[in-house]
Coordinates of C-alpha atoms and ligand atoms in Angstrom, one line a residue:
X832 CA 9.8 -19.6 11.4
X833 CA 6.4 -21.0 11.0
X834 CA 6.4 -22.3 14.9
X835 CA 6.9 -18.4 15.6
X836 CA 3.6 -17.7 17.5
X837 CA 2.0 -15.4 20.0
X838 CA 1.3 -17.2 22.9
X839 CA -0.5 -14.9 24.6
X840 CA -1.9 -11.0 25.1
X841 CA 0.8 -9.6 26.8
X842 CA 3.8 -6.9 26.1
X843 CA 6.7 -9.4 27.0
X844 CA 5.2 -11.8 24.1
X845 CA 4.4 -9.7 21.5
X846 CA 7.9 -7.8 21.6
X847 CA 9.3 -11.3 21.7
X848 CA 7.7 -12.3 18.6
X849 CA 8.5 -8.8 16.9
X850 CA 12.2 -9.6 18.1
X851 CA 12.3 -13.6 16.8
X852 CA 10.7 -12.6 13.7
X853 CA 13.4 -9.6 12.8
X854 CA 16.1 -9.9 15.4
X855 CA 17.3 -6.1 15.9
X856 CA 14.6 -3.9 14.2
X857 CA 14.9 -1.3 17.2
X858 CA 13.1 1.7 15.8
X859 CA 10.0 -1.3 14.5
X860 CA 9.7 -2.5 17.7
X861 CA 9.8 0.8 20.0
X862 CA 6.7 1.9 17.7
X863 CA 5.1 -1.5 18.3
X864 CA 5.7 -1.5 22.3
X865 CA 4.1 1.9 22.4
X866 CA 1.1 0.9 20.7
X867 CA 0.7 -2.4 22.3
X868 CA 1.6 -0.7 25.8
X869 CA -1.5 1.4 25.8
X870 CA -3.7 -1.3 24.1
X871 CA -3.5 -4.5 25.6
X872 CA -5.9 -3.4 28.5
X873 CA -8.7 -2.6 26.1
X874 CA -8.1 -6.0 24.4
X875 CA -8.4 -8.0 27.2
X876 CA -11.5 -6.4 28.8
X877 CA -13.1 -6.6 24.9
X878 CA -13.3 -10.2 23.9
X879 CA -13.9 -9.0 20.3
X880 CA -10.5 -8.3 20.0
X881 CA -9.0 -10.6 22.9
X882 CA -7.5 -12.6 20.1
X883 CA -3.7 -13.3 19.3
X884 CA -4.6 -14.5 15.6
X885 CA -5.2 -10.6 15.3
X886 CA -2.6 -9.1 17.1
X887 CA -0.3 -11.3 15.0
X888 CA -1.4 -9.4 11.7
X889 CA -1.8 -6.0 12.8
X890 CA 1.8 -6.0 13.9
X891 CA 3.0 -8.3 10.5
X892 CA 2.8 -5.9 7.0
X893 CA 0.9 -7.0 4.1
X894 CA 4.3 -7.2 1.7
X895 CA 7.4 -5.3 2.0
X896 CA 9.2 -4.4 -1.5
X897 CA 12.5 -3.6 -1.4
X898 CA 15.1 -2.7 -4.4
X899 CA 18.2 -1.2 -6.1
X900 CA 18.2 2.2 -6.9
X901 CA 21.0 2.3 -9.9
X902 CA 21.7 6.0 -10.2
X903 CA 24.9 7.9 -11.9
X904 CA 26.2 10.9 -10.2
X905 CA 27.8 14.2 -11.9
X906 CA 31.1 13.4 -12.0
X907 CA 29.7 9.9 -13.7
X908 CA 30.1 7.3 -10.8
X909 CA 27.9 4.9 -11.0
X910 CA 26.1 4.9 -7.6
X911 CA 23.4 2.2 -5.8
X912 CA 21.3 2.9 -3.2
X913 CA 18.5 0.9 -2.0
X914 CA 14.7 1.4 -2.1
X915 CA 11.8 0.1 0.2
X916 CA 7.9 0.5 0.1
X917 CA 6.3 -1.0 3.1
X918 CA 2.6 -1.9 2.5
X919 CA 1.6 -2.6 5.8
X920 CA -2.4 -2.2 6.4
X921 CA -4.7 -2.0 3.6
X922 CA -8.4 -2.5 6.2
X923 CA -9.2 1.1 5.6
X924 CA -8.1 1.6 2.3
X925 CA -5.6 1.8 -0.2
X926 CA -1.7 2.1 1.7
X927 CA -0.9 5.6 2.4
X928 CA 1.8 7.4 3.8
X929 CA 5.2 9.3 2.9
X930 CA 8.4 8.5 0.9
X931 CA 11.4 9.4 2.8
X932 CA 15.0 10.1 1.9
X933 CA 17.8 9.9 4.2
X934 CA 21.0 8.0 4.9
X935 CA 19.4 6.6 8.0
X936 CA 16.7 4.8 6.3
X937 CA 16.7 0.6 6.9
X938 CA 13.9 -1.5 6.6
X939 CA 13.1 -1.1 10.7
X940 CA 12.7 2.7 10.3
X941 CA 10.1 2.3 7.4
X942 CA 8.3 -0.6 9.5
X943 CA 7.7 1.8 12.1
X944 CA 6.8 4.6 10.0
X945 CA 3.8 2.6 8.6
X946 CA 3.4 0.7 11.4
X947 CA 2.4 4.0 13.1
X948 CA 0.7 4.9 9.6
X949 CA -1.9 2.6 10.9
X950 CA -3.2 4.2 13.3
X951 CA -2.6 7.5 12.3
X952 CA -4.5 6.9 9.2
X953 CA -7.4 5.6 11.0
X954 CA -7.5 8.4 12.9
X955 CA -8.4 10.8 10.4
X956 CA -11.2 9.3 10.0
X957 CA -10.2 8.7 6.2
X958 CA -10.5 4.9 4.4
X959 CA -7.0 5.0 4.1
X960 CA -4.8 2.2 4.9
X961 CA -1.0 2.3 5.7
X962 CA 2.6 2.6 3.8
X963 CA 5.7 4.0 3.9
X964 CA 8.6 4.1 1.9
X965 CA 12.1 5.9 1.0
X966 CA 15.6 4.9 0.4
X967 CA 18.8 5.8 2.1
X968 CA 20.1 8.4 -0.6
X969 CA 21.1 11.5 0.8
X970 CA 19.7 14.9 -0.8
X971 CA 22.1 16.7 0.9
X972 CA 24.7 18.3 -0.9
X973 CA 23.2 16.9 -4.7
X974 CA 22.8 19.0 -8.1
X975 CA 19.1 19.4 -9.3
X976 CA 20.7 17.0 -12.0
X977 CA 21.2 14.2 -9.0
X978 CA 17.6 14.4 -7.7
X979 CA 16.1 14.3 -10.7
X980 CA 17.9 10.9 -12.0
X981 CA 17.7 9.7 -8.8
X982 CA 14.2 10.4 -8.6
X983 CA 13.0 8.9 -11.6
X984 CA 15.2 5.9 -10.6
X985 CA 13.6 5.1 -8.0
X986 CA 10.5 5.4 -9.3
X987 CA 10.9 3.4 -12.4
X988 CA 11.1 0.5 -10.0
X989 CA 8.3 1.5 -7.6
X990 CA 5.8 2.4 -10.5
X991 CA 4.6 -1.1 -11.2
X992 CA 3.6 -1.4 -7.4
X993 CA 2.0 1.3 -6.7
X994 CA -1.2 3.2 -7.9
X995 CA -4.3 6.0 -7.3
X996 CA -6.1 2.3 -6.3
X997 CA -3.5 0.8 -4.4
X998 CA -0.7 2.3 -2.8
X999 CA -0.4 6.4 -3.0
X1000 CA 2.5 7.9 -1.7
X1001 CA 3.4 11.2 -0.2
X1002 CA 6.9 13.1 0.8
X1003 CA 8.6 12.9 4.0
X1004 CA 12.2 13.5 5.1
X1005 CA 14.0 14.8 2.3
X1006 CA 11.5 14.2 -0.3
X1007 CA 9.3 17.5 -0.2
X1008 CA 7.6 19.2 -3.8
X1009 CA 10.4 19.1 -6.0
X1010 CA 11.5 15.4 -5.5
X1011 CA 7.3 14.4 -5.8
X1012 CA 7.3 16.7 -9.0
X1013 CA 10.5 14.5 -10.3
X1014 CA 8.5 11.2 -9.0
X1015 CA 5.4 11.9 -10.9
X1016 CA 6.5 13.3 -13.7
X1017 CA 8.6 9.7 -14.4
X1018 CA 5.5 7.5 -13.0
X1019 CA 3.5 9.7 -16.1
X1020 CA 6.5 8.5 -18.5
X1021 CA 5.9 5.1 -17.5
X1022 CA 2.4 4.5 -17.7
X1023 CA 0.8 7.3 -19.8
X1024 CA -1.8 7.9 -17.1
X1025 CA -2.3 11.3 -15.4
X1026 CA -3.7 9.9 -11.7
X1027 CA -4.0 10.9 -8.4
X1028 CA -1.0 8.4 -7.8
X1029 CA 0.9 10.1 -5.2
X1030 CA -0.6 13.2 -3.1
X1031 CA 1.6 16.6 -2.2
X1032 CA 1.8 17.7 -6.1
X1033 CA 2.1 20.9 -6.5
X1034 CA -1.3 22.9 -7.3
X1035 CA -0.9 23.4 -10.8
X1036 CA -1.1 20.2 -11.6
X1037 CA -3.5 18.4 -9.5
X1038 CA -1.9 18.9 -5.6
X1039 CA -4.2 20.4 -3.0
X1040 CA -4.7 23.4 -1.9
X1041 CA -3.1 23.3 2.1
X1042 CA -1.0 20.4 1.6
X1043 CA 2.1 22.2 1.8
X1044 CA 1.2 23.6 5.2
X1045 CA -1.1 21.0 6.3
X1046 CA 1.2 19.1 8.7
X1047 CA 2.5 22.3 10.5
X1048 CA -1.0 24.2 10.6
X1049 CA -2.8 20.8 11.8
X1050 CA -0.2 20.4 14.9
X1051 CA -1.3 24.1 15.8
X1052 CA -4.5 23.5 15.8
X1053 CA -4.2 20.0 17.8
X1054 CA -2.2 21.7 20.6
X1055 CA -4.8 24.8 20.9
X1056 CA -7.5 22.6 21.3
X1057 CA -5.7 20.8 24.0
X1058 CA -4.9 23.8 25.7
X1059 CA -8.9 24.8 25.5
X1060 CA -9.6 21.4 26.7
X1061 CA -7.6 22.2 29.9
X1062 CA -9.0 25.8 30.3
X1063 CA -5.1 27.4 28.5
X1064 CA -4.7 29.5 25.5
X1065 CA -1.7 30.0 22.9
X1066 CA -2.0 34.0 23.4
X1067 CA 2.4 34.4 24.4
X1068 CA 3.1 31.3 25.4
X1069 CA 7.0 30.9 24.2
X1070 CA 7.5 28.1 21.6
X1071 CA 10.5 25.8 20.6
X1072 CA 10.5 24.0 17.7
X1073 CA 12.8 21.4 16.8
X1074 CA 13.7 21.1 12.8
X1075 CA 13.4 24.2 10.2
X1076 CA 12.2 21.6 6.9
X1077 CA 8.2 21.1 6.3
X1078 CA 6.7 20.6 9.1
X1079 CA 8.8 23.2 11.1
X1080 CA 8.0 25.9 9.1
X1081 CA 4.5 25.8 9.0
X1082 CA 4.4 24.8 12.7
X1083 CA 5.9 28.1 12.8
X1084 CA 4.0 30.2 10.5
X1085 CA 0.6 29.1 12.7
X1086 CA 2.1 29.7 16.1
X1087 CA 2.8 32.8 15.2
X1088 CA -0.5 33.3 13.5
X1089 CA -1.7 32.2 17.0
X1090 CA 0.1 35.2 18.7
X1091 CA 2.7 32.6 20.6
X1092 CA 6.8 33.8 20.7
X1093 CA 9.2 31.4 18.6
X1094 CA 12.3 31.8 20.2
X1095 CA 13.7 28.7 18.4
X1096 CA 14.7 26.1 15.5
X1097 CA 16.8 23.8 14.6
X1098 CA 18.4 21.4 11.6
X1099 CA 20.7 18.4 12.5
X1100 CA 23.4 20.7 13.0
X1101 CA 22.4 22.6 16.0
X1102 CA 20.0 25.4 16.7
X1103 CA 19.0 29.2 16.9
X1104 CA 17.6 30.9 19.8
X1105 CA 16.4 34.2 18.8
X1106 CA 15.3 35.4 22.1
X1107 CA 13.4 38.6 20.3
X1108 CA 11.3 36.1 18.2
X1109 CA 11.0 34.8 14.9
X1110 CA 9.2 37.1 13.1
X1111 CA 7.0 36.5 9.9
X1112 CA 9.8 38.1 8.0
X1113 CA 12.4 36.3 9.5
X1114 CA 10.5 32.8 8.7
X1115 CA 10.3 33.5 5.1
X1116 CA 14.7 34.0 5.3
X1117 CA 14.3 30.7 6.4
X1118 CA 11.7 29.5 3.8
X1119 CA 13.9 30.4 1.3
X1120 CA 17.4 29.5 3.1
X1121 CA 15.7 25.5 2.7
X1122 CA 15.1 25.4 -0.4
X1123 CA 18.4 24.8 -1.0
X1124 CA 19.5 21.4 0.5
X1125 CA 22.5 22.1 1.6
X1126 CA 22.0 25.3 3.8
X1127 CA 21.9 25.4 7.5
X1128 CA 19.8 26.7 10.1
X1129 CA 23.4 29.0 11.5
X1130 CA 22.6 31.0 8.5
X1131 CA 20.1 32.6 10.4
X1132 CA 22.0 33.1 13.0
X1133 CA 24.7 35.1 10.6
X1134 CA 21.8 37.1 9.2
X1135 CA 20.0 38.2 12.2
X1136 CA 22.8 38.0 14.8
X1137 CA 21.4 35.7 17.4
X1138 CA 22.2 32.9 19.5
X1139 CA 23.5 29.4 17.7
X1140 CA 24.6 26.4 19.3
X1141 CA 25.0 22.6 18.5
X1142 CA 23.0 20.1 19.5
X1143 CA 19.3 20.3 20.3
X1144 CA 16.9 23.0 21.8
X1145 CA 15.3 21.3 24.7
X1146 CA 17.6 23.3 26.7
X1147 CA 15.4 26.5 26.7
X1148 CA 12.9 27.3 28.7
X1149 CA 9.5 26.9 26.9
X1150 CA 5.7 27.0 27.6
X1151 CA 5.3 24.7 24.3
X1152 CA 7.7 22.4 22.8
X1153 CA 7.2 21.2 19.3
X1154 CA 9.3 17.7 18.2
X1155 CA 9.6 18.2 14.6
X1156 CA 12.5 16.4 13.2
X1157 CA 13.0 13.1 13.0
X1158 CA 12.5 10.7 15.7
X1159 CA 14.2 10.0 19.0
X1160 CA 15.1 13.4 18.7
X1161 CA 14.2 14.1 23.0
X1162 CA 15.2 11.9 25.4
X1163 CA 14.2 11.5 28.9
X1164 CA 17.0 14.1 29.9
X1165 CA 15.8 16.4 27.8
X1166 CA 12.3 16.4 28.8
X1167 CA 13.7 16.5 32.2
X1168 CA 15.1 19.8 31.5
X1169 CA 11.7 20.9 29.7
X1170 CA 9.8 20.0 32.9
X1171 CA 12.4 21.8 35.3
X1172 CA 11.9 24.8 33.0
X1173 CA 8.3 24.5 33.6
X1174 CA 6.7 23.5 29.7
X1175 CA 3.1 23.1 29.8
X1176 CA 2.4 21.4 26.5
X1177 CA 4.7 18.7 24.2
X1178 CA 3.0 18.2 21.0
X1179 CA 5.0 15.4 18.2
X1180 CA 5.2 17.1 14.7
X1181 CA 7.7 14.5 13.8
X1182 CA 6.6 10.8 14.1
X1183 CA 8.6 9.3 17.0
X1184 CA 10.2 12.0 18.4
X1185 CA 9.9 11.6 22.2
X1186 CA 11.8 8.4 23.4
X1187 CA 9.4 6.0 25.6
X1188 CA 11.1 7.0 29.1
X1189 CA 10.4 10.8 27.9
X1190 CA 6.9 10.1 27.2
X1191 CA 6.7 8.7 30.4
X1192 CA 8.1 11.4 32.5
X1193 CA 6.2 14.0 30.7
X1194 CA 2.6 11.9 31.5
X1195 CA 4.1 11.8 35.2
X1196 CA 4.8 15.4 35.3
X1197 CA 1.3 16.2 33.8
X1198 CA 2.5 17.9 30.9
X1199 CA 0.6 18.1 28.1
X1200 CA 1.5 15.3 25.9
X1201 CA 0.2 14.4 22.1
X1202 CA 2.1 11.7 20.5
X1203 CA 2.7 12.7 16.4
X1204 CA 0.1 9.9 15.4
X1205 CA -2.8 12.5 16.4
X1206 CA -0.8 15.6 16.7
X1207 CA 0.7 15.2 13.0
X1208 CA -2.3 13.5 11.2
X1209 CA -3.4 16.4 9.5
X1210 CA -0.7 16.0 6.5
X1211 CA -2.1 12.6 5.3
X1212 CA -5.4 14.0 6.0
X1213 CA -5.1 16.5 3.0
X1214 CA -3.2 13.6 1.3
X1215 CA -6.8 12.1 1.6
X1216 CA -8.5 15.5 0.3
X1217 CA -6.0 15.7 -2.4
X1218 CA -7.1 11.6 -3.4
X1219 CA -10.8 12.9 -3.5
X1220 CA -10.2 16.0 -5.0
X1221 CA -7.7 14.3 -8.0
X1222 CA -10.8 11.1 -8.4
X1223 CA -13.2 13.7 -8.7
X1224 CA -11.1 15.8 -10.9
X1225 CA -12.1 19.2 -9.0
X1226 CA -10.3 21.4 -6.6
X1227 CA -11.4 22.9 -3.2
X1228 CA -10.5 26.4 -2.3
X1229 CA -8.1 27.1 0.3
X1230 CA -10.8 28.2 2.9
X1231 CA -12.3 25.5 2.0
X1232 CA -9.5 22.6 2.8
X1233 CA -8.6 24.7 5.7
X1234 CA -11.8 24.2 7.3
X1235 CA -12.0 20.9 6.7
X1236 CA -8.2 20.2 8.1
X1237 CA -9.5 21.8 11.6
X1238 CA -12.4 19.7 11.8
X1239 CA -10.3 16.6 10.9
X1240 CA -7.6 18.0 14.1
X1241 CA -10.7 18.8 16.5
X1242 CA -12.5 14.8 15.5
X1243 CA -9.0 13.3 16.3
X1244 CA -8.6 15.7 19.3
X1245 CA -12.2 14.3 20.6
X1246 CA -11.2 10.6 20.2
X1247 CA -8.2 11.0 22.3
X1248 CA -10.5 12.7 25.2
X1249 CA -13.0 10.1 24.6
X1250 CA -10.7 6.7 24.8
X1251 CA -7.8 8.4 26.9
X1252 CA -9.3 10.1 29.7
X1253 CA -8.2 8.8 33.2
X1254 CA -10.0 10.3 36.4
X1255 CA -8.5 14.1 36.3
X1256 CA -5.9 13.4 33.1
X1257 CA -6.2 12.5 29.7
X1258 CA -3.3 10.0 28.2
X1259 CA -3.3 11.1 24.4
X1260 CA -1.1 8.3 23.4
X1261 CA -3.4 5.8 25.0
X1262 CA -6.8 7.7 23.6
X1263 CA -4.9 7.7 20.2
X1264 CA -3.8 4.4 20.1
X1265 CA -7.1 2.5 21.0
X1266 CA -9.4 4.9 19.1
X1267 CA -6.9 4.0 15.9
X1268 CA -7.1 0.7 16.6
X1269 CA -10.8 0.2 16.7
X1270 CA -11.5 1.5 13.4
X1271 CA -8.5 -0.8 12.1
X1272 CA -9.6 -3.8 13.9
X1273 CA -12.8 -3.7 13.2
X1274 CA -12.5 -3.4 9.6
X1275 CA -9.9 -6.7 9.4
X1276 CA -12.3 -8.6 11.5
X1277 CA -15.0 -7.9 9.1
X1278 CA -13.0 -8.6 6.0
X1279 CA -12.2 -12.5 7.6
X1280 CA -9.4 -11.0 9.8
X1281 CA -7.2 -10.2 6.7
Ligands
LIG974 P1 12.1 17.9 6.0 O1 13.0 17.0 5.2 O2 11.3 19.0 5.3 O3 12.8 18.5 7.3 C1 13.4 17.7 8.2 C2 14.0 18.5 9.3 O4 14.4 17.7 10.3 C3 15.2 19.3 8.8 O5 15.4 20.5 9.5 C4 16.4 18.3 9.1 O6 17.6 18.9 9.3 C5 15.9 17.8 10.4 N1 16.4 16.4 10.6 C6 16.2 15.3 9.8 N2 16.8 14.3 10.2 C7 17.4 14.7 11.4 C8 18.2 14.0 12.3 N3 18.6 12.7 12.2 N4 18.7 14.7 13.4 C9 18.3 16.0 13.6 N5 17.6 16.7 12.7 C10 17.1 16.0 11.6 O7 11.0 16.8 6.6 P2 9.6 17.1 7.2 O8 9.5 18.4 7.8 O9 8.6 16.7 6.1 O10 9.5 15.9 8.3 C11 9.9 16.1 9.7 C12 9.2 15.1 10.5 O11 7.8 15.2 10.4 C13 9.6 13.6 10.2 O12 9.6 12.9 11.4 C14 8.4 13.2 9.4 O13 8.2 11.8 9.4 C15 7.3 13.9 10.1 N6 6.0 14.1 9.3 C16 6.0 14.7 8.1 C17 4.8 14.9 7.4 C18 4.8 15.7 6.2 O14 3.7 15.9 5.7 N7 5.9 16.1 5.6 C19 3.6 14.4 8.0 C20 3.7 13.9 9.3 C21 4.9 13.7 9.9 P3 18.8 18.8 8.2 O15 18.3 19.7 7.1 O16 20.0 19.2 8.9 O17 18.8 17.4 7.8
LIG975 O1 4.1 10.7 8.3 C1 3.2 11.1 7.5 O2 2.0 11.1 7.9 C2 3.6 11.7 6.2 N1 4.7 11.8 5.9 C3 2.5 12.1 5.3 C4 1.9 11.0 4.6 C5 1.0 11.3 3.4 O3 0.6 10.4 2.8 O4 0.6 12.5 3.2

């Protein structure tokens, strides 16, 4: 272990250090080849950063925790999951970034959650650092009574580790209001301190104003300046969105706000395709349908009598495709079928979503492409507003956080113009990824490279 080092600058011997370090952490090092991909040109022709002693610690975290979650169940089983808090980058600020819950959760799928946290983060334009956490428990089909032991389970672990100085997390997959209601309240138990520990708390008692939507409303935003940028507008442009949880949802509500055509979402199960349009109405149906764990995204198909099928929308045609699941969720076949159906724009509300080979055909095909950690930045953003807001023990008005979410998109929007532009094209991930990086690097080589 301690003769692992990077020989050189160069894809092949990064991922091979990535692979001899934590043989088999596929999901950790696709996020690192696609950050190091777009990067490794600017390092070499900046000396600054030409430097292996750096690009060894920016892809290594700072400490990874991992735990048992001891939990009993309602018919009294006593039941174990296990818990993991990644706290990868800490240049910027304090780690930041999402708890998520989902059977697929492993220690390679949180390192590339914060691993992309990074630059994300820096993005913003926020002194926030990187994190991510979760657990494999899965929500689906448990009591309130479940969630809530569960909850304060894993929290009675993760509370001496974390804190409104340190590490603040937020929600994710399967860990939305409720379960960060559950998580604070316990983390209040246990230490008696009312904080700004983790952001996403509901209004009344200390969340911000936006944070709800601000994920969903700050992808809209990204993809209409893009299509500015490139002389387009959103006025009936037909839109496909992938997932019907957080980020879905508000994606919706703002494309519609934008006077684009919905035609479809999704859940793990399969998909809708309301070729009339998902209405204002409709979206609150399925609002209300999620707030129940368990239900699925056919239900709308029930209520409204419209198209359902399994499997995943990239199928339509679309002028806008919106990734907002989970990742790897569109391959290169299906972007394939998205470019012989003619899309115009691919924006990531998920992180991950688009599988490298996709990415790559979209760039080819000159589709607008925006990879989630520019696209999806503006939830952690007004995670960051909610840390100011809770330190300074005042609230901003919605206007007011709203405005300050669409500058945050437009800055991040700028940076990938500025750092990704290419003769006639601009490469977003490569714009994102080097403007991210700067901040970051910058900030470790000034702290002694640490
Ligand atoms: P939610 O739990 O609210 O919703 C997740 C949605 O994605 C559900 O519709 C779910 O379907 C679907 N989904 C989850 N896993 C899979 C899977 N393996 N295959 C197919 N569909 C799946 O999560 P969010 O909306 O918060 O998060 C969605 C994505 O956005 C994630 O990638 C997350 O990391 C990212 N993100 C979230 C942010 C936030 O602020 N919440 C910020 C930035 C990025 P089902 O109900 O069937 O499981
Ligand atoms: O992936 C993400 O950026 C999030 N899940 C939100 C993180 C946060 O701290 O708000």
């Amino acid at each position: 272990m301690s003769d692992i080092r990077l020989k050189e600058i160069s894809l092949d011997a990064i991922l091979e250090l990535v692979e001899a370090r934590d043989p088999g952490q596929i999901a950790f090092r696709q996020a690192v080849h696609e950050v190091m991909e777009s990067i490794i040109p600017f390092i070499r022709e900046n000396k600054k950063y030409n430097n292996t002693g750096l690009i060894e610690r920016i892809i290594e975290p700072e400490r990874m925790i991992m735990f048992r979650v001891p939990w009993e169940d309602k018919d009294g089983n006593y039941r174990v999951n296990r818990g993991y808090r990644v706290q990868f980058n800490s240049a910027l600020g304090p780690y930041k970034g999402g708890l998520r819950f989902h059977p697929s959760v492993n220690l390679s799928i949180i390192k590339f959650l914060a691993f992309e946290q990074i630059f994300k983060n820096s993005l913003t334009g926020l002194n926030l650092g990187a994190g991510k956490g979760g657990s494999d428990f899965d929500p689906k089909e448990k009591t309130e009574a479940e969630m809530i032991r569960f909850c304060q389970s894993f929290i009675s672990e993760l509370y001496r580790h974390i804190s409104s100085e340190k590490d603040i997390p937020a929600g994710d997959i399967g860990v939305g209001e409720k379960e960060i209601g559950y998580i604070y309240g316990q983390y209040k138990r246990l230490t008696s301190r009312f904080t700004g520990v983790i952001t996403g708390k509901g209004v009344e008692y200390g969340g911000s104003t936006v944070r709800p939507q601000a994920t969903g409303f700050g992808l809209l935003y990204f993809v209409e300046e893009m299509l500015h940028h490139h002389g387009e507008s959103m006025e009936n442009k037909s839109v496909v969105i992938s997932g019907s949880g957080n980020v879905a949802q508000y994606a919706c509500e703002k494309a519609l706000e934008k006077g684009t055509r919905v035609i479809a979402m999704s859940d793990s199960n399969g998909f809708i395709h309301d070729k009339d349009g998902i209405t204002k109405e409709k979206l609150d149906f399925i609002k209300e349908l999620k707030k129940e764990r368990h239900n699925r995204i056919q239900q709308y198909a029930e209520k409204f009598g419209c198209d359902y099928s399994e499997g995943k929308p990239w199928g339509l045609k679309c002028d806008i495709a919106l990734p907002c699941a989970t990742q790897n969720e569109l391959h290169e076949t299906d972007a394939q079928n998205l470019i012989e159906n003619g899309v115009l724009c691919v924006a990531e509300g998920a992180n991950m979503p688009c599988t490298d080979a996709a990415i790559k055909l979209f760039q080819k095909s000159k589709v607008f492409y925006a990879p989630g950690k520019a696209s999806n930045a503006g939830g952690v953003a007004v995670s960051g507003m909610e840390m100011s807001q809770n330190a300074r023990r005042l609230s901003w008005t919605y206007e007011e956080v709203d405005k300050k979410l669409l500058e945050v998109m437009k800055s991040i929007h700028q940076k990938c113009v500025q750092f990704g532009t290419n003769g006639e094209q601009i490469n977003y991930m490569k714009g994102a990824n080097i403007a991210g990086f700067i901040k970051v690097a910058d900030a470790m080589i000034a702290q002694g490279y640490v």
